[in-house]
Coordinates of N, CA and C in Angstrom, one line a residue:
M1 N 33.0 128.1 -40.2 CA 31.5 128.1 -41.3 C 30.4 128.6 -40.0
N2 N 29.7 129.6 -40.1 CA 29.2 130.2 -40.3 C 28.0 130.3 -41.7
I3 N 26.6 130.3 -40.9 CA 24.9 130.9 -41.6 C 24.9 132.4 -41.1
V4 N 24.7 132.7 -42.4 CA 24.4 134.6 -42.4 C 23.4 134.8 -43.8
K5 N 22.7 135.7 -43.4 CA 21.9 136.4 -44.8 C 22.5 136.3 -45.6
A6 N 22.0 136.2 -46.4 CA 22.5 136.3 -47.8 C 22.2 138.2 -48.2
K7 N 23.4 138.2 -49.3 CA 23.4 139.7 -49.4 C 23.6 139.4 -50.9
M8 N 23.0 140.5 -51.7 CA 22.5 140.6 -53.1 C 24.0 139.8 -53.6
E9 N 25.0 140.5 -53.1 CA 26.4 140.4 -54.2 C 27.0 138.3 -54.4
D10 N 25.8 137.6 -53.4 CA 25.8 136.2 -53.2 C 24.8 135.5 -54.5
S11 N 24.0 136.5 -54.8 CA 23.1 135.7 -56.2 C 23.6 134.8 -56.5
T12 N 25.0 135.5 -57.8 CA 25.0 134.8 -58.8 C 25.6 133.3 -58.3
Y13 N 26.5 133.2 -56.9 CA 27.2 132.7 -56.1 C 26.0 130.9 -55.8
I14 N 24.7 131.8 -55.2 CA 23.8 130.8 -55.4 C 23.3 130.1 -56.0
L15 N 22.9 130.6 -57.0 CA 22.2 130.4 -58.5 C 22.7 129.8 -59.4
S16 N 24.5 129.6 -59.1 CA 25.6 128.7 -59.8 C 25.1 127.3 -58.7
L17 N 25.2 127.4 -57.2 CA 25.1 126.6 -56.2 C 23.6 125.0 -57.0
I18 N 22.8 126.2 -57.0 CA 21.2 125.2 -57.2 C 21.3 125.2 -59.2
K19 N 22.0 125.3 -60.1 CA 22.0 125.1 -60.9 C 22.9 123.7 -61.0
Q20 N 23.7 124.1 -59.7 CA 24.5 122.0 -59.8 C 23.7 121.1 -59.5
C21 N 23.0 121.6 -58.4 CA 21.9 120.7 -57.5 C 20.9 120.5 -58.2
V22 N 20.7 120.9 -59.5 CA 19.8 120.6 -60.7 C 19.8 119.3 -61.2
E23 N 21.1 119.6 -61.3 CA 21.7 118.7 -62.0 C 22.0 117.4 -62.0
V24 N 22.5 117.4 -60.3 CA 22.3 116.0 -59.8 C 20.6 115.4 -58.5
M25 N 20.1 116.4 -59.4 CA 19.0 116.2 -59.5 C 17.9 115.7 -60.0
N26 N 18.2 115.9 -61.2 CA 18.5 115.0 -62.4 C 18.6 113.9 -62.5
R27 N 20.2 113.5 -62.1 CA 20.3 112.8 -62.9 C 19.7 111.9 -62.3
R28 N 19.3 112.5 -60.6 CA 19.0 110.9 -59.8 C 17.2 110.7 -60.2
G29 N 16.6 111.0 -61.0 CA 15.2 111.3 -61.5 C 14.2 112.3 -60.7
N30 N 14.8 113.3 -60.5 CA 14.0 114.3 -59.6 C 13.9 115.2 -60.5
D31 N 13.3 115.6 -61.0 CA 12.7 116.8 -61.4 C 12.1 118.0 -60.1
Q32 N 12.2 117.8 -59.7 CA 12.0 118.9 -58.9 C 12.2 120.6 -59.0
W33 N 13.3 120.8 -58.9 CA 13.9 122.2 -60.0 C 14.4 121.1 -61.2
D34 N 14.3 122.9 -62.0 CA 13.9 123.1 -63.6 C 15.5 123.9 -63.9
E35 N 15.8 125.0 -65.6 CA 16.3 125.8 -65.5 C 14.8 126.8 -65.1
Y36 N 13.9 126.8 -64.9 CA 12.9 127.6 -64.9 C 12.8 128.3 -62.9
Y37 N 13.2 127.6 -62.3 CA 13.0 127.1 -61.5 C 13.5 126.5 -60.3
P38 N 14.2 127.1 -59.1 CA 14.4 128.2 -58.6 C 15.2 129.3 -59.7
N39 N 14.5 130.7 -60.0 CA 15.8 131.1 -61.0 C 15.8 132.2 -59.9
M40 N 16.8 133.6 -60.5 CA 17.0 134.2 -60.7 C 16.3 135.5 -59.3
D41 N 15.3 136.0 -60.0 CA 14.4 136.9 -59.7 C 14.0 135.6 -58.0
V42 N 13.6 134.9 -58.2 CA 13.5 133.9 -56.7 C 14.4 134.2 -55.5
I43 N 15.7 134.1 -56.3 CA 17.1 134.0 -55.7 C 16.3 135.9 -54.5
N44 N 16.7 137.2 -55.4 CA 16.4 137.9 -55.3 C 15.7 138.8 -54.3
D45 N 14.3 137.9 -54.3 CA 13.4 138.5 -54.1 C 13.4 137.8 -52.4
D46 N 14.1 136.4 -52.9 CA 14.4 135.8 -51.1 C 15.8 136.4 -50.1
I47 N 16.3 137.3 -50.9 CA 17.5 138.4 -50.0 C 17.5 139.2 -50.0
E48 N 16.1 140.1 -51.0 CA 15.7 141.9 -50.6 C 14.5 141.2 -49.7
S49 N 14.0 140.6 -49.4 CA 13.3 140.7 -48.2 C 13.8 140.0 -47.3
G50 N 15.2 139.8 -46.7 CA 15.6 138.9 -46.6 C 15.4 137.5 -45.5
D51 N 15.1 137.1 -46.2 CA 14.3 135.3 -45.7 C 15.7 134.0 -46.3
L52 N 16.6 134.6 -47.0 CA 17.9 133.6 -47.0 C 19.0 133.4 -46.7
Y53 N 19.3 132.4 -46.1 CA 20.3 132.6 -45.5 C 21.4 131.7 -46.3
I54 N 22.3 131.2 -45.4 CA 23.4 130.6 -46.0 C 24.7 130.4 -45.4
L55 N 25.2 129.1 -45.7 CA 26.7 128.7 -45.0 C 27.4 128.2 -45.7
K56 N 27.9 129.4 -44.8 CA 29.2 129.9 -46.4 C 30.6 129.1 -45.0
D57 N 31.5 128.7 -45.6 CA 32.7 128.1 -44.6 C 33.7 128.9 -45.8
N58 N 34.7 129.9 -45.3 CA 36.3 131.3 -45.7 C 34.9 131.9 -46.5
H59 N 34.7 131.8 -47.8 CA 34.5 132.3 -48.6 C 33.4 131.5 -50.4
H60 N 33.6 130.6 -49.1 CA 32.5 129.4 -50.3 C 30.8 128.9 -49.5
I61 N 29.9 129.3 -50.2 CA 28.9 128.7 -50.0 C 28.6 127.2 -50.3
Q62 N 28.3 127.2 -49.2 CA 28.4 125.6 -49.0 C 26.8 125.2 -49.5
G63 N 25.6 126.1 -48.5 CA 23.9 125.3 -48.3 C 23.3 127.1 -48.4
I64 N 22.3 126.9 -49.5 CA 21.1 127.9 -48.6 C 20.4 127.2 -48.1
I65 N 19.6 128.7 -47.6 CA 17.6 127.5 -46.6 C 16.9 129.5 -46.7
T66 N 15.7 129.2 -47.3 CA 15.2 130.4 -47.2 C 13.9 129.9 -45.9
L67 N 13.6 131.2 -45.1 CA 12.7 130.7 -44.2 C 12.1 132.3 -44.0
N68 N 10.6 132.2 -44.1 CA 10.1 132.7 -44.3 C 8.5 132.1 -43.6
D69 N 7.5 133.1 -43.9 CA 5.5 132.4 -42.8 C 4.5 132.7 -44.0
K70 N 5.2 132.5 -45.7 CA 5.0 132.6 -46.3 C 3.6 131.2 -47.0
Q71 N 3.5 131.0 -47.6 CA 2.5 129.0 -47.2 C 2.1 129.5 -48.8
E72 N 2.1 128.8 -49.4 CA 1.3 128.0 -50.5 C 0.0 128.4 -50.5
K73 N -1.1 129.3 -51.4 CA -2.7 128.7 -51.2 C -2.6 127.3 -50.8
E74 N -2.3 126.2 -51.6 CA -2.2 124.4 -51.4 C -2.0 124.3 -50.3
Y75 N -1.4 125.1 -49.3 CA -1.5 124.5 -47.8 C -2.7 124.8 -47.6
L76 N -4.0 125.3 -47.6 CA -5.3 125.2 -47.4 C -5.4 124.6 -47.3
D77 N -5.6 123.0 -48.1 CA -5.6 121.8 -48.3 C -5.2 120.7 -47.5
I78 N -4.4 120.8 -47.0 CA -4.0 119.8 -45.6 C -4.2 119.9 -44.8
Q79 N -4.2 119.3 -43.9 CA -5.1 118.7 -42.2 C -3.7 119.0 -41.8
W80 N -3.1 119.9 -41.1 CA -2.2 120.7 -39.9 C -2.9 119.8 -38.4
E81 N -1.5 119.5 -38.2 CA -2.0 119.3 -36.6 C -2.5 121.0 -36.2
Y82 N -0.6 121.2 -36.4 CA -0.4 122.4 -35.2 C -1.2 123.4 -35.9
S83 N -2.6 124.2 -36.1 CA -3.1 124.8 -37.1 C -2.7 126.6 -35.5
E84 N -2.8 125.9 -35.0 CA -2.7 127.5 -33.9 C -1.2 128.4 -33.7
G85 N -1.3 129.0 -33.7 CA -0.3 129.8 -33.0 C 0.2 130.0 -34.8
R86 N 2.0 130.1 -34.1 CA 2.6 130.9 -36.1 C 3.3 129.7 -36.6
Q87 N 3.1 130.0 -38.1 CA 4.0 128.3 -38.8 C 5.9 129.2 -39.1
L88 N 6.7 129.1 -38.9 CA 7.4 129.0 -39.5 C 7.5 127.6 -41.1
I89 N 8.0 128.6 -42.3 CA 7.7 127.6 -44.4 C 9.3 127.9 -43.6
V90 N 9.4 126.6 -44.3 CA 11.4 126.1 -45.0 C 10.9 126.6 -47.0
H91 N 11.4 127.1 -47.2 CA 12.0 127.7 -48.4 C 13.2 126.6 -49.9
R92 N 13.2 125.6 -50.2 CA 14.6 126.0 -51.4 C 15.5 125.3 -50.7
L93 N 15.6 124.9 -49.7 CA 17.2 123.9 -48.5 C 17.7 123.4 -50.3
A94 N 19.1 123.6 -49.6 CA 19.9 123.1 -51.0 C 21.6 123.6 -50.4
I95 N 21.5 122.2 -50.9 CA 23.3 122.2 -50.2 C 23.7 121.8 -51.9
S96 N 25.6 122.4 -51.9 CA 26.5 122.2 -53.5 C 26.4 121.2 -53.2
P97 N 26.8 120.4 -54.7 CA 26.9 119.0 -54.2 C 28.3 118.8 -54.0
N98 N 29.1 119.5 -54.2 CA 30.6 119.4 -53.3 C 31.0 119.1 -51.8
Y99 N 29.7 119.0 -51.3 CA 29.6 119.0 -50.1 C 28.8 118.6 -49.2
Q100 N 27.9 118.2 -50.2 CA 27.1 117.1 -49.6 C 27.3 116.0 -49.3
G101 N 26.6 115.3 -48.1 CA 27.1 113.7 -47.3 C 27.6 114.5 -45.6
R102 N 27.5 115.7 -45.6 CA 29.0 115.6 -44.5 C 28.1 116.5 -43.3
G103 N 26.9 116.1 -43.0 CA 25.8 116.7 -42.7 C 25.3 118.4 -42.3
L104 N 25.4 118.8 -43.1 CA 25.6 120.5 -43.8 C 24.0 120.1 -44.0
G105 N 22.7 119.8 -44.5 CA 22.0 119.9 -44.3 C 21.0 120.4 -42.8
D106 N 21.8 119.3 -42.0 CA 21.2 118.9 -40.6 C 21.2 120.2 -40.2
K107 N 22.9 120.7 -40.1 CA 23.3 121.8 -40.0 C 22.0 122.8 -40.4
L108 N 21.7 123.2 -41.8 CA 20.7 124.4 -41.5 C 19.5 123.9 -41.3
M109 N 19.1 123.1 -41.7 CA 17.3 122.6 -40.3 C 17.2 123.1 -38.7
Q110 N 19.0 122.9 -38.6 CA 18.6 122.6 -36.5 C 18.7 124.6 -36.8
F111 N 20.0 124.9 -37.7 CA 19.4 126.6 -37.7 C 17.8 126.7 -37.9
A112 N 17.6 126.1 -38.3 CA 16.1 126.7 -38.6 C 14.6 126.1 -38.1
E113 N 15.4 125.4 -36.9 CA 13.8 125.5 -36.2 C 15.1 126.0 -34.4
E114 N 16.0 126.8 -34.5 CA 16.8 126.9 -33.4 C 16.0 129.2 -33.7
K115 N 16.1 129.6 -34.7 CA 15.9 130.2 -35.7 C 13.8 130.7 -35.4
A116 N 13.8 129.7 -36.0 CA 11.6 129.5 -35.1 C 11.5 130.0 -33.6
R117 N 12.0 129.3 -33.1 CA 12.1 129.4 -31.7 C 12.7 130.5 -31.1
E118 N 13.9 131.0 -31.9 CA 13.7 132.1 -31.7 C 12.8 133.3 -31.8
L119 N 12.0 133.0 -33.1 CA 11.4 134.4 -33.1 C 10.5 133.6 -33.0
G120 N 9.8 133.0 -32.4 CA 8.7 133.1 -31.5 C 7.4 131.7 -32.4
Y121 N 8.1 131.2 -33.0 CA 6.9 129.9 -34.0 C 7.1 129.0 -33.6
D122 N 5.3 128.0 -33.6 CA 5.0 127.7 -33.0 C 5.4 126.1 -34.0
S123 N 5.6 125.4 -34.7 CA 5.7 125.0 -35.8 C 6.6 125.0 -36.6
I124 N 6.8 123.7 -37.9 CA 7.9 124.3 -39.3 C 6.7 123.5 -40.3
R125 N 6.9 123.6 -41.1 CA 6.0 123.4 -42.0 C 6.6 123.3 -43.0
L126 N 7.0 122.7 -44.5 CA 8.1 122.4 -45.8 C 7.0 121.3 -45.9
D127 N 7.5 121.1 -47.6 CA 7.2 120.7 -49.2 C 8.2 119.9 -49.8
T128 N 7.8 119.0 -50.6 CA 8.8 118.5 -50.7 C 8.1 117.3 -52.1
Y129 N 9.4 117.6 -53.2 CA 8.5 116.8 -54.3 C 8.0 115.3 -53.8
V130 N 7.7 115.0 -54.8 CA 7.4 113.0 -54.0 C 8.4 112.2 -54.8
K131 N 9.1 113.0 -55.4 CA 10.6 111.7 -56.4 C 11.5 111.9 -56.0
N132 N 11.8 113.4 -54.6 CA 12.8 113.1 -53.9 C 13.2 112.5 -52.9
K133 N 13.5 111.3 -52.8 CA 13.2 110.7 -52.2 C 14.6 110.4 -50.8
K134 N 15.4 111.3 -51.0 CA 16.5 111.6 -50.7 C 16.1 112.6 -49.4
A135 N 15.1 114.0 -49.9 CA 14.6 114.9 -49.0 C 13.9 114.0 -47.6
I136 N 12.7 113.7 -48.7 CA 11.3 112.6 -48.0 C 12.6 112.0 -47.1
Y137 N 13.2 111.3 -46.8 CA 14.0 110.6 -45.9 C 14.6 111.8 -44.6
F138 N 14.8 112.1 -45.4 CA 15.9 113.2 -44.6 C 14.6 114.2 -43.8
Y139 N 13.6 114.6 -43.6 CA 13.0 115.5 -43.1 C 12.3 114.5 -42.0
E140 N 12.1 113.1 -42.4 CA 11.8 111.6 -41.5 C 12.3 111.6 -40.9
A141 N 13.4 111.4 -41.1 CA 15.1 111.1 -39.4 C 15.2 112.5 -39.0
R142 N 14.6 113.2 -39.5 CA 14.3 114.9 -38.5 C 13.3 115.1 -38.2
D143 N 12.6 113.7 -38.1 CA 10.9 114.3 -37.0 C 10.0 115.1 -37.3
Y144 N 10.4 115.2 -38.9 CA 8.9 115.8 -39.5 C 8.1 114.5 -39.9
I145 N 6.9 115.0 -39.7 CA 5.5 114.0 -40.2 C 4.5 114.4 -41.5
K146 N 4.6 113.7 -42.0 CA 3.9 114.1 -43.0 C 2.9 114.0 -43.3
R147 N 1.8 115.1 -43.4 CA 0.6 115.9 -43.4 C -0.3 115.7 -44.4
G148 N 0.3 115.6 -46.0 CA -0.7 115.0 -47.0 C 0.2 115.5 -48.1
N149 N -1.0 114.9 -49.5 CA 0.3 115.9 -50.7 C -0.6 117.1 -50.9
L150 N 0.2 118.4 -51.6 CA -0.1 119.3 -52.4 C -0.1 118.5 -54.0
Y151 N -1.3 119.5 -54.8 CA -0.6 119.1 -55.7 C -1.3 120.8 -56.2
F152 N 0.0 121.1 -57.4 CA 0.7 122.5 -58.1 C -0.4 122.3 -58.9
S153 N -0.8 123.5 -59.7 CA -1.1 123.5 -61.0 C -0.2 123.3 -62.3
H154 N 0.9 123.3 -61.7 CA 2.3 123.7 -62.8 C 3.3 121.6 -62.2
R155 N 2.9 121.3 -61.5 CA 3.9 119.7 -62.1 C 2.6 119.0 -62.2
K156 N 2.6 117.9 -62.2 CA 1.9 116.3 -62.4 C 2.1 115.6 -61.3
D157 N 3.1 115.3 -60.9 CA 3.1 114.8 -59.4 C 3.4 115.6 -58.6
P158 N 2.8 114.8 -57.0 CA 2.3 115.7 -56.0 C 3.5 116.1 -54.7
F159 N 3.2 117.3 -54.4 CA 4.9 117.2 -53.2 C 4.0 116.6 -51.9
I160 N 4.6 116.1 -50.6 CA 4.6 115.9 -49.8 C 4.8 116.8 -48.5
A161 N 3.6 117.1 -47.9 CA 4.1 118.2 -46.9 C 4.2 117.8 -45.4
F162 N 5.1 118.4 -44.9 CA 5.8 118.0 -43.7 C 5.8 119.1 -42.8
E163 N 5.5 118.7 -41.1 CA 4.9 119.0 -40.1 C 6.2 118.5 -39.0
K164 N 6.4 119.8 -37.8 CA 7.1 120.0 -36.7 C 6.4 120.4 -36.0
K165 N 6.4 120.3 -34.6 CA 5.9 121.1 -33.6 C 6.6 120.7 -33.5
L166 N 7.2 122.6 -32.3 CA 8.6 123.2 -31.9 C 8.6 123.4 -30.3

């Protein structure tokens, strides 16, 4: 099992993994993602920028994570505790439903934290949908602190902003 940068030839498999995750999320009452987002354009942009990483075992993509320092403008409304230095932002963490419950999300977040330290970041920021109870619990268990709610114009329910000092 290893974590590597995604390549363009991985994009179809990544989109399939996302669609599978959307189905599971919707069954659980979580409409954070849908048939429009994340889409192939988002995936291709992440790959082209070198920000998308895949967790692979043999030839199976088990999970994905996007890491960069691109913050949505709504992040400006949050009272972050760690404003000094550089912040790595986690986007689009997903584990294939076929591999959930095996600690792979922890492996990807551990990778993100190690990569952030290696690249000289001082903290990590991320957000998740208020209805995504599983993700909220996951980040809290990894010592991420809630910093407030984000309100995106295209969503009626807020997202929760999280932060962790490295």
